[in-house]
JSON list of C-alpha atoms in Angstrom, two decimals:
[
{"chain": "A", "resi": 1, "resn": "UNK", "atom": "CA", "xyz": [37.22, 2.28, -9.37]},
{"chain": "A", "resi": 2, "resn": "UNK", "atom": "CA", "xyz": [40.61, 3.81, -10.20]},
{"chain": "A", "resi": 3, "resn": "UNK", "atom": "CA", "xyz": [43.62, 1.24, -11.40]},
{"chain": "A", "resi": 4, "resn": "UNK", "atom": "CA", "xyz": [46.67, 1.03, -9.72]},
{"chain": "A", "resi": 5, "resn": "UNK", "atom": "CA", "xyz": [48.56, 2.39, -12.21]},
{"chain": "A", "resi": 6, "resn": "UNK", "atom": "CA", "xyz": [45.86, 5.99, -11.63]},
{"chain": "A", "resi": 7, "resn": "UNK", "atom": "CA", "xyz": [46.72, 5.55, -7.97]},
{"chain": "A", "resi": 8, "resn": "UNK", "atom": "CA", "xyz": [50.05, 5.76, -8.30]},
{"chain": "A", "resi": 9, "resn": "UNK", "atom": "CA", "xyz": [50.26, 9.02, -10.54]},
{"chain": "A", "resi": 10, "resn": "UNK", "atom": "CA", "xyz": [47.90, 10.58, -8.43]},
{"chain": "A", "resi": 11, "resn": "UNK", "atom": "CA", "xyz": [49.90, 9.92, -5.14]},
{"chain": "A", "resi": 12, "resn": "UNK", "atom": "CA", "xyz": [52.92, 10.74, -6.85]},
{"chain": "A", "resi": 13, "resn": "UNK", "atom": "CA", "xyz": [51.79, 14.62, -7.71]},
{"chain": "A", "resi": 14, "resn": "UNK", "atom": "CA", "xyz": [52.70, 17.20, -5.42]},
{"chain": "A", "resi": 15, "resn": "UNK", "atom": "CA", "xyz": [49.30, 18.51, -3.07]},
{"chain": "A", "resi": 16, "resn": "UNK", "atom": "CA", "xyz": [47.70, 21.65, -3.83]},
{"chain": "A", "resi": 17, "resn": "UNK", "atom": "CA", "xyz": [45.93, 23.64, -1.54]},
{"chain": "A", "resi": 18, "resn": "UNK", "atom": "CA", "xyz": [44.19, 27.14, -2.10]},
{"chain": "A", "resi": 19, "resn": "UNK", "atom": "CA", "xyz": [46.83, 29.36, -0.67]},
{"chain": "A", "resi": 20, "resn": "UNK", "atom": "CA", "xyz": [49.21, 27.35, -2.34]},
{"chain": "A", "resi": 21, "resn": "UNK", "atom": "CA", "xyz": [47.97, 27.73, -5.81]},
{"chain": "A", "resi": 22, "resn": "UNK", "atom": "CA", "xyz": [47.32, 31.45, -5.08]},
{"chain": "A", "resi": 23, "resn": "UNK", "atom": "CA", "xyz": [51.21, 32.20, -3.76]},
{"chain": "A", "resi": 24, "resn": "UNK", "atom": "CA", "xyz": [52.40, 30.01, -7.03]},
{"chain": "A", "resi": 25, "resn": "UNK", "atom": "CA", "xyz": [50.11, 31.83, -9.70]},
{"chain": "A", "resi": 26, "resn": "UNK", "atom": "CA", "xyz": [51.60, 35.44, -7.72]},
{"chain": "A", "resi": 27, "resn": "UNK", "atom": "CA", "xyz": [55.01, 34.20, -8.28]},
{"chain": "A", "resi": 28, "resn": "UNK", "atom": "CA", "xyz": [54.33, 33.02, -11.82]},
{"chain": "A", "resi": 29, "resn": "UNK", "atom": "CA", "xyz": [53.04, 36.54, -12.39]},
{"chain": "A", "resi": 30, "resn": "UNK", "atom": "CA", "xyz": [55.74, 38.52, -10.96]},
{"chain": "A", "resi": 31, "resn": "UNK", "atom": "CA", "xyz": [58.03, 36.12, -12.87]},
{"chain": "A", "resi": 32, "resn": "UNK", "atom": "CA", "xyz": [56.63, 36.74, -15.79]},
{"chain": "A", "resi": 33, "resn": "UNK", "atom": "CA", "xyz": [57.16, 40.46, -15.26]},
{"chain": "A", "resi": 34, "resn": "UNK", "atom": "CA", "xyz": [61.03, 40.11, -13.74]},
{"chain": "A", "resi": 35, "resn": "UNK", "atom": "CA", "xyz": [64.11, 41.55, -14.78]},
{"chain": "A", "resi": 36, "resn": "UNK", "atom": "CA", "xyz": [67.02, 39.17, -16.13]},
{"chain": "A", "resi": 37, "resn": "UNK", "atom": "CA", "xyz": [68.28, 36.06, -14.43]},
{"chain": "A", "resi": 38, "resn": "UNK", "atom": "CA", "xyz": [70.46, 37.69, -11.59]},
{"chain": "A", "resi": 39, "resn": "UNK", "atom": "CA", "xyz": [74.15, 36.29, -12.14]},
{"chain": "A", "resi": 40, "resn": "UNK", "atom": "CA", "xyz": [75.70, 33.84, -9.68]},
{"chain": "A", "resi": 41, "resn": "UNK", "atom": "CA", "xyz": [78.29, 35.19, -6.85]},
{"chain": "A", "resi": 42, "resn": "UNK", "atom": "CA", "xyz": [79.91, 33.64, -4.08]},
{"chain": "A", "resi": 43, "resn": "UNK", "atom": "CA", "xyz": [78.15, 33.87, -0.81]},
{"chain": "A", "resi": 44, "resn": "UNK", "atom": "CA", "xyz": [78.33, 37.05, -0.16]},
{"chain": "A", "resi": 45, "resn": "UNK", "atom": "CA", "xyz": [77.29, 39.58, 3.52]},
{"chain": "A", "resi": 46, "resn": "UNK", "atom": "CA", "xyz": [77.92, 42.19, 5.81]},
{"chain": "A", "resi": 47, "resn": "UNK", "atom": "CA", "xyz": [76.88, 42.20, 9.45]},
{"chain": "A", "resi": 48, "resn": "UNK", "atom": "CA", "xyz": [75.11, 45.53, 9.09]},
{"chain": "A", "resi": 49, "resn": "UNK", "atom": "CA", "xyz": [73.31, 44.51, 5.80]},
{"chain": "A", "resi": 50, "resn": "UNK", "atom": "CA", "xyz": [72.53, 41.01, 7.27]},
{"chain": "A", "resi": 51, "resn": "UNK", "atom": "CA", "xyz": [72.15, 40.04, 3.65]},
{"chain": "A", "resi": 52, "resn": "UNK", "atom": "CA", "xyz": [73.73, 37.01, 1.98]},
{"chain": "A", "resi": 53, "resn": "UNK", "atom": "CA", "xyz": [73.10, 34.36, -0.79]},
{"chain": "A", "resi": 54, "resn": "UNK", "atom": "CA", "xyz": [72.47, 30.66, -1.02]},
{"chain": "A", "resi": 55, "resn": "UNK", "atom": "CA", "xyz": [73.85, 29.76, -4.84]},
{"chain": "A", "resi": 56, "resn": "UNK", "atom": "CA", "xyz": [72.90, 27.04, -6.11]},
{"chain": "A", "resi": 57, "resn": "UNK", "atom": "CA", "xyz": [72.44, 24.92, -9.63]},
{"chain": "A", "resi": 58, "resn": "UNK", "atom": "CA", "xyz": [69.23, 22.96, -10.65]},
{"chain": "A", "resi": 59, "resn": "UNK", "atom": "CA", "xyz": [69.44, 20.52, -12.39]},
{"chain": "A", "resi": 60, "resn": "UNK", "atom": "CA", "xyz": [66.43, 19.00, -14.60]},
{"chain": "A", "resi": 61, "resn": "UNK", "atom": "CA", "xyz": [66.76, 14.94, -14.49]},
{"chain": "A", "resi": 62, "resn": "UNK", "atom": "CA", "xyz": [66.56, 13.99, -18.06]},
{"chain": "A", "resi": 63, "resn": "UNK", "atom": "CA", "xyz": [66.25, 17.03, -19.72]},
{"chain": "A", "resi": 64, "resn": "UNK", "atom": "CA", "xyz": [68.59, 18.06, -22.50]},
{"chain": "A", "resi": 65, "resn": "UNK", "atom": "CA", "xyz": [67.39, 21.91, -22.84]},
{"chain": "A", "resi": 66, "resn": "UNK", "atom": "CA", "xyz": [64.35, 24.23, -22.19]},
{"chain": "A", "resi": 67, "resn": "UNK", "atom": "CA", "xyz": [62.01, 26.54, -24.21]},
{"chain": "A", "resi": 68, "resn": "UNK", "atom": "CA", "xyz": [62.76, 29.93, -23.83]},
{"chain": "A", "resi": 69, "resn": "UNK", "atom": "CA", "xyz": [60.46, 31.65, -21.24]},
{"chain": "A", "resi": 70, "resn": "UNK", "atom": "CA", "xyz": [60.91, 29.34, -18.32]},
{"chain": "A", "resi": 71, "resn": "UNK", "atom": "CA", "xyz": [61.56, 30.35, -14.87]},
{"chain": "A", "resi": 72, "resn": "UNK", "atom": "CA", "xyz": [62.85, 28.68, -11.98]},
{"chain": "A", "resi": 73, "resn": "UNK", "atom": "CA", "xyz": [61.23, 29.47, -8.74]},
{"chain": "A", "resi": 74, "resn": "UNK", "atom": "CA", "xyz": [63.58, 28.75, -5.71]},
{"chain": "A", "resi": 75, "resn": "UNK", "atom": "CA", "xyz": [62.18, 28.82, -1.61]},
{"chain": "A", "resi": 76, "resn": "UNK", "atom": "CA", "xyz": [64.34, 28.89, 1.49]},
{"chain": "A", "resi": 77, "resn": "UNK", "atom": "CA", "xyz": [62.01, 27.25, 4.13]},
{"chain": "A", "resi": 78, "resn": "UNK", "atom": "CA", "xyz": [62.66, 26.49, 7.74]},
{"chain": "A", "resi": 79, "resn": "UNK", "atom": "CA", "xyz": [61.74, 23.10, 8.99]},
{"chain": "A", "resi": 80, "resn": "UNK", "atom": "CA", "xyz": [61.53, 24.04, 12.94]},
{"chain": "A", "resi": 81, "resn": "UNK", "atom": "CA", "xyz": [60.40, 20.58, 14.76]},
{"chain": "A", "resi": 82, "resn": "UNK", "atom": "CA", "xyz": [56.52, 21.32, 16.14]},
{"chain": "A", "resi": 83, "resn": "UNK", "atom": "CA", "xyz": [56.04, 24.20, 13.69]},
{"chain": "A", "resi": 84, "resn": "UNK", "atom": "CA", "xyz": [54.84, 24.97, 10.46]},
{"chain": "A", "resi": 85, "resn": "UNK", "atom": "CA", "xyz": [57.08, 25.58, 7.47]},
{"chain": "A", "resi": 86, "resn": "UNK", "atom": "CA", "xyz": [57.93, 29.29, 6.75]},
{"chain": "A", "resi": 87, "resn": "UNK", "atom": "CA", "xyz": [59.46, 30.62, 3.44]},
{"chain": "A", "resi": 88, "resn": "UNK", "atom": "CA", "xyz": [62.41, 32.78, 4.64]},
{"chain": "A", "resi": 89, "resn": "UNK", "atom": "CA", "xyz": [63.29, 33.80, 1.01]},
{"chain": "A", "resi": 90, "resn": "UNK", "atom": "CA", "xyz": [62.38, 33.33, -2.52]},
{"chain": "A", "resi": 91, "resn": "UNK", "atom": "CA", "xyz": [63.08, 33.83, -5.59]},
{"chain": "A", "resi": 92, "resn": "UNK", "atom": "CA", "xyz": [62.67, 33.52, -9.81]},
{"chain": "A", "resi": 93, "resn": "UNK", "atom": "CA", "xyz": [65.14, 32.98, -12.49]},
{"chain": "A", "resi": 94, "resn": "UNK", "atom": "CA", "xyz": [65.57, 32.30, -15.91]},
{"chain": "A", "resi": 95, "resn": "UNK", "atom": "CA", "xyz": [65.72, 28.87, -16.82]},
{"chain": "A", "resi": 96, "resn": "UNK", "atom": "CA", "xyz": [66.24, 28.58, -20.75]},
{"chain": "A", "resi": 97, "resn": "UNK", "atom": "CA", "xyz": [68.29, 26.29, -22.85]},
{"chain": "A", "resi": 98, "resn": "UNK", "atom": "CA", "xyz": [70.93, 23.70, -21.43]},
{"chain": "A", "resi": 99, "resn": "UNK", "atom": "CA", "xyz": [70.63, 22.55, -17.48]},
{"chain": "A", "resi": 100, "resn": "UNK", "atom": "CA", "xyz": [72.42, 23.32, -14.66]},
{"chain": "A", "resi": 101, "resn": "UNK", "atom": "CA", "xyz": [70.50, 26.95, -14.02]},
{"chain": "A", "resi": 102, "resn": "UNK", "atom": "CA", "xyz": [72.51, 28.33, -11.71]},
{"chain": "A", "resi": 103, "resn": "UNK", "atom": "CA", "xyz": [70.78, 30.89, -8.97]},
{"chain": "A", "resi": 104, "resn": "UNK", "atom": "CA", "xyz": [71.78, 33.11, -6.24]},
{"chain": "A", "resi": 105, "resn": "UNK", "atom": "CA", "xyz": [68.73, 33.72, -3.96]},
{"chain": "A", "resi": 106, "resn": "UNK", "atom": "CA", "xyz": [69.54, 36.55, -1.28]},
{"chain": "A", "resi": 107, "resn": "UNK", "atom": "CA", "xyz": [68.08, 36.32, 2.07]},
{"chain": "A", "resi": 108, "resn": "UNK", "atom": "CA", "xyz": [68.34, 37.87, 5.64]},
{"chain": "A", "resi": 109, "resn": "UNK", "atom": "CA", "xyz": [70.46, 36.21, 7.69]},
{"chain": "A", "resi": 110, "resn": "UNK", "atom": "CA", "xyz": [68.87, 37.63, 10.77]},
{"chain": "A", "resi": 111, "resn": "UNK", "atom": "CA", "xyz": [66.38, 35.11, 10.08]},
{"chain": "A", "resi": 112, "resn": "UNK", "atom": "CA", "xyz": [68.11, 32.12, 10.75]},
{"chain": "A", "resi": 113, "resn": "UNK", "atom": "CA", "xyz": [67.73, 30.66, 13.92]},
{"chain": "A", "resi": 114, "resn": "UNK", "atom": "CA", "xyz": [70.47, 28.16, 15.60]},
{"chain": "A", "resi": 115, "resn": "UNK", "atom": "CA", "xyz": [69.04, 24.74, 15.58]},
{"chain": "A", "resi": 116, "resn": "UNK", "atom": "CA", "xyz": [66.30, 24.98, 13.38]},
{"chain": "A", "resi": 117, "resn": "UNK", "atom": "CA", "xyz": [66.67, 22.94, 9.99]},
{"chain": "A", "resi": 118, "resn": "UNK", "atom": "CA", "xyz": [66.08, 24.55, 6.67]},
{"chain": "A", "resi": 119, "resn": "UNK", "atom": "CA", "xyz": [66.00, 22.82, 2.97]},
{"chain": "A", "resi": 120, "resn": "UNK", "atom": "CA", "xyz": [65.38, 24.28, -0.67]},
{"chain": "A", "resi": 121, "resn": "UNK", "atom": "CA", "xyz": [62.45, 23.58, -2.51]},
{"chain": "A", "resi": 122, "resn": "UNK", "atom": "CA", "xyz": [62.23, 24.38, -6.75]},
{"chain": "A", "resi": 123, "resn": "UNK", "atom": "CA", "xyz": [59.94, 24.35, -9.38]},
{"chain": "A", "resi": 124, "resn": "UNK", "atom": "CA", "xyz": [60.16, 24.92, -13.08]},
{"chain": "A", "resi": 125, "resn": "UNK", "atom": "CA", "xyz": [57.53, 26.69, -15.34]},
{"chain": "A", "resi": 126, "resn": "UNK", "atom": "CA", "xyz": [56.78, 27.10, -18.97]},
{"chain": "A", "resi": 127, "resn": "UNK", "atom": "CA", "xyz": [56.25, 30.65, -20.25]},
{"chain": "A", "resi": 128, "resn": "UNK", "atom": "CA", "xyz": [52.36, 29.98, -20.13]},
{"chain": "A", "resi": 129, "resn": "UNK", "atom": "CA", "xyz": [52.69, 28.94, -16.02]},
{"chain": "A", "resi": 130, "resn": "UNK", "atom": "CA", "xyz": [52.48, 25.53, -16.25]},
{"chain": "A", "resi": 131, "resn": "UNK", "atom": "CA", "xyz": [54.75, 23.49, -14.00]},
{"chain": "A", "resi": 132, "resn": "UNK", "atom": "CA", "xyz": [57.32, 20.95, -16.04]},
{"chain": "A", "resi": 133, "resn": "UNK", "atom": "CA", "xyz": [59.35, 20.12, -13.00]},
{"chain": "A", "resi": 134, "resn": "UNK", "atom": "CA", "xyz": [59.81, 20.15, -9.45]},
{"chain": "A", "resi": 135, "resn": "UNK", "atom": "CA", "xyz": [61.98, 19.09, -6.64]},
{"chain": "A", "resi": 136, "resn": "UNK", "atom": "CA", "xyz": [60.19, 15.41, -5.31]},
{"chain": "A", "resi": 137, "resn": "UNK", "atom": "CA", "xyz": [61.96, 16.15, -1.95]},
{"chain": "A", "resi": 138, "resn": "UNK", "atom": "CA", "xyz": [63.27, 19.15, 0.18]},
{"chain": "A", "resi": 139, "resn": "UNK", "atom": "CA", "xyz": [67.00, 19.86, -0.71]},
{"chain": "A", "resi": 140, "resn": "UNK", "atom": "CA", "xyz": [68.31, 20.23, 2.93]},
{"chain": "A", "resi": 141, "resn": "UNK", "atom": "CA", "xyz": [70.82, 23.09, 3.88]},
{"chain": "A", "resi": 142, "resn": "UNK", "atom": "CA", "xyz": [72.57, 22.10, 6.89]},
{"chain": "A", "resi": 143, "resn": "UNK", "atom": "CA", "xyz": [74.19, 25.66, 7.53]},
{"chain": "A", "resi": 144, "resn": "UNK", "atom": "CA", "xyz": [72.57, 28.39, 5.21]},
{"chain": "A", "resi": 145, "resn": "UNK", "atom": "CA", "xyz": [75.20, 30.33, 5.88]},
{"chain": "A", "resi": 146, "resn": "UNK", "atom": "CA", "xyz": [78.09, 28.88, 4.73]},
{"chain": "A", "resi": 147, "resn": "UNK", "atom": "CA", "xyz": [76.73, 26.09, 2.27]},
{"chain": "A", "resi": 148, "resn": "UNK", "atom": "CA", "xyz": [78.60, 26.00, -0.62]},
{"chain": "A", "resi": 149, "resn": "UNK", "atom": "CA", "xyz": [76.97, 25.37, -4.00]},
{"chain": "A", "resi": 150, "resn": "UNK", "atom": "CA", "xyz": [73.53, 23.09, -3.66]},
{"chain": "A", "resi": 151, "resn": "UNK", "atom": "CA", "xyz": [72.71, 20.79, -6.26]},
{"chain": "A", "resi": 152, "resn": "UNK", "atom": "CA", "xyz": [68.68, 20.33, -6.67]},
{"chain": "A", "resi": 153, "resn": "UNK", "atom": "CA", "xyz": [67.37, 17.66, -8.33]},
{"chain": "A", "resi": 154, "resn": "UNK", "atom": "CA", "xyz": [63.87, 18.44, -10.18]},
{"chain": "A", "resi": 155, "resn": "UNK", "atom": "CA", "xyz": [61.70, 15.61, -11.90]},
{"chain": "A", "resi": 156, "resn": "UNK", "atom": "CA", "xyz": [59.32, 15.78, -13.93]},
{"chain": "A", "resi": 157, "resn": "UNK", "atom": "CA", "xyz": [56.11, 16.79, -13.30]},
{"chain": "A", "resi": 158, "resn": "UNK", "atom": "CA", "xyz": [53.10, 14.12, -14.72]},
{"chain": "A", "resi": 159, "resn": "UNK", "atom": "CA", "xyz": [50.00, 16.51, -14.71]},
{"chain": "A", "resi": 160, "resn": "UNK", "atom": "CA", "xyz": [46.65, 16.25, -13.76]}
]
């Protein structure tokens, strides 16, 4: 029989699921192979690019400062009522040394449908892959494009 104390960690993880774990370990990979954090601008777009920006700052909940070789991995996901989640946009970034990281992750606007909800998801990652942190919640964006800066929240992660 497992405690109540093992219950509670284990409902408190986030679920895994095979594609899951196989998108995360190809975004760890490609982060480990990225070019430098991209630098934050304001929301930026043309109508015949169709490309803009969602900036943003994570911040770490009780974390004074990072290892170097961190990344944090930011999704743009639209909630549409009676269908699955879809990543619109993605993206990693440095995430070294003293919280807020601040990100700009670009995406197409001609993707965003009128009505449908969207939120941010994060996670943070040592330089070996493993998650430290992670948003407990979806970050919702009420109008991705004109949102300001969003703040996300990440906790820590307990492990397995």
């Amino acid at each position: 029989m497992h405690s109540r104390q093992q219950h509670d960690a284990a409902a408190s993880r986030p679920a895994r699921s095979g594609p899951a774990l196989l998108a995360a370990a190809t975004l760890l990979l490609c982060a480990c192979q990225s070019a430098p954090p991209r630098p934050a601008a304001p929301l930026a777009g043309s109508a015949t690019s169709g490309r803009v920006s969602l900036q943003g700052r994570a911040f770490p909940v009780g974390v004074q400062a990072l290892p170097p070789g961190c990344s944090l991995d930011v999704h743009l996901i639209r909630d549409a009522a009676g269908e699955d989640p879809l990543t619109l946009a993605s993206g990693s970034f440095a995430a070294a040394g003293t919280p807020p990281f601040e990100f700009s992750l670009p995406y197409d606007s001609a993707r965003i449908t009128v009505g449908s909800g969207y939120s941010l998801r994060a996670v943070i990652r040592d330089a070996r892959g493993h998650l430290l942190l992670y948003t407990a919640r979806r970050v919702p964006v009420d109008d991705p494009g004109d949102p300001g800066t969003i703040d996300l929240p990440l906790v820590r992660y307990a492990g397995p």
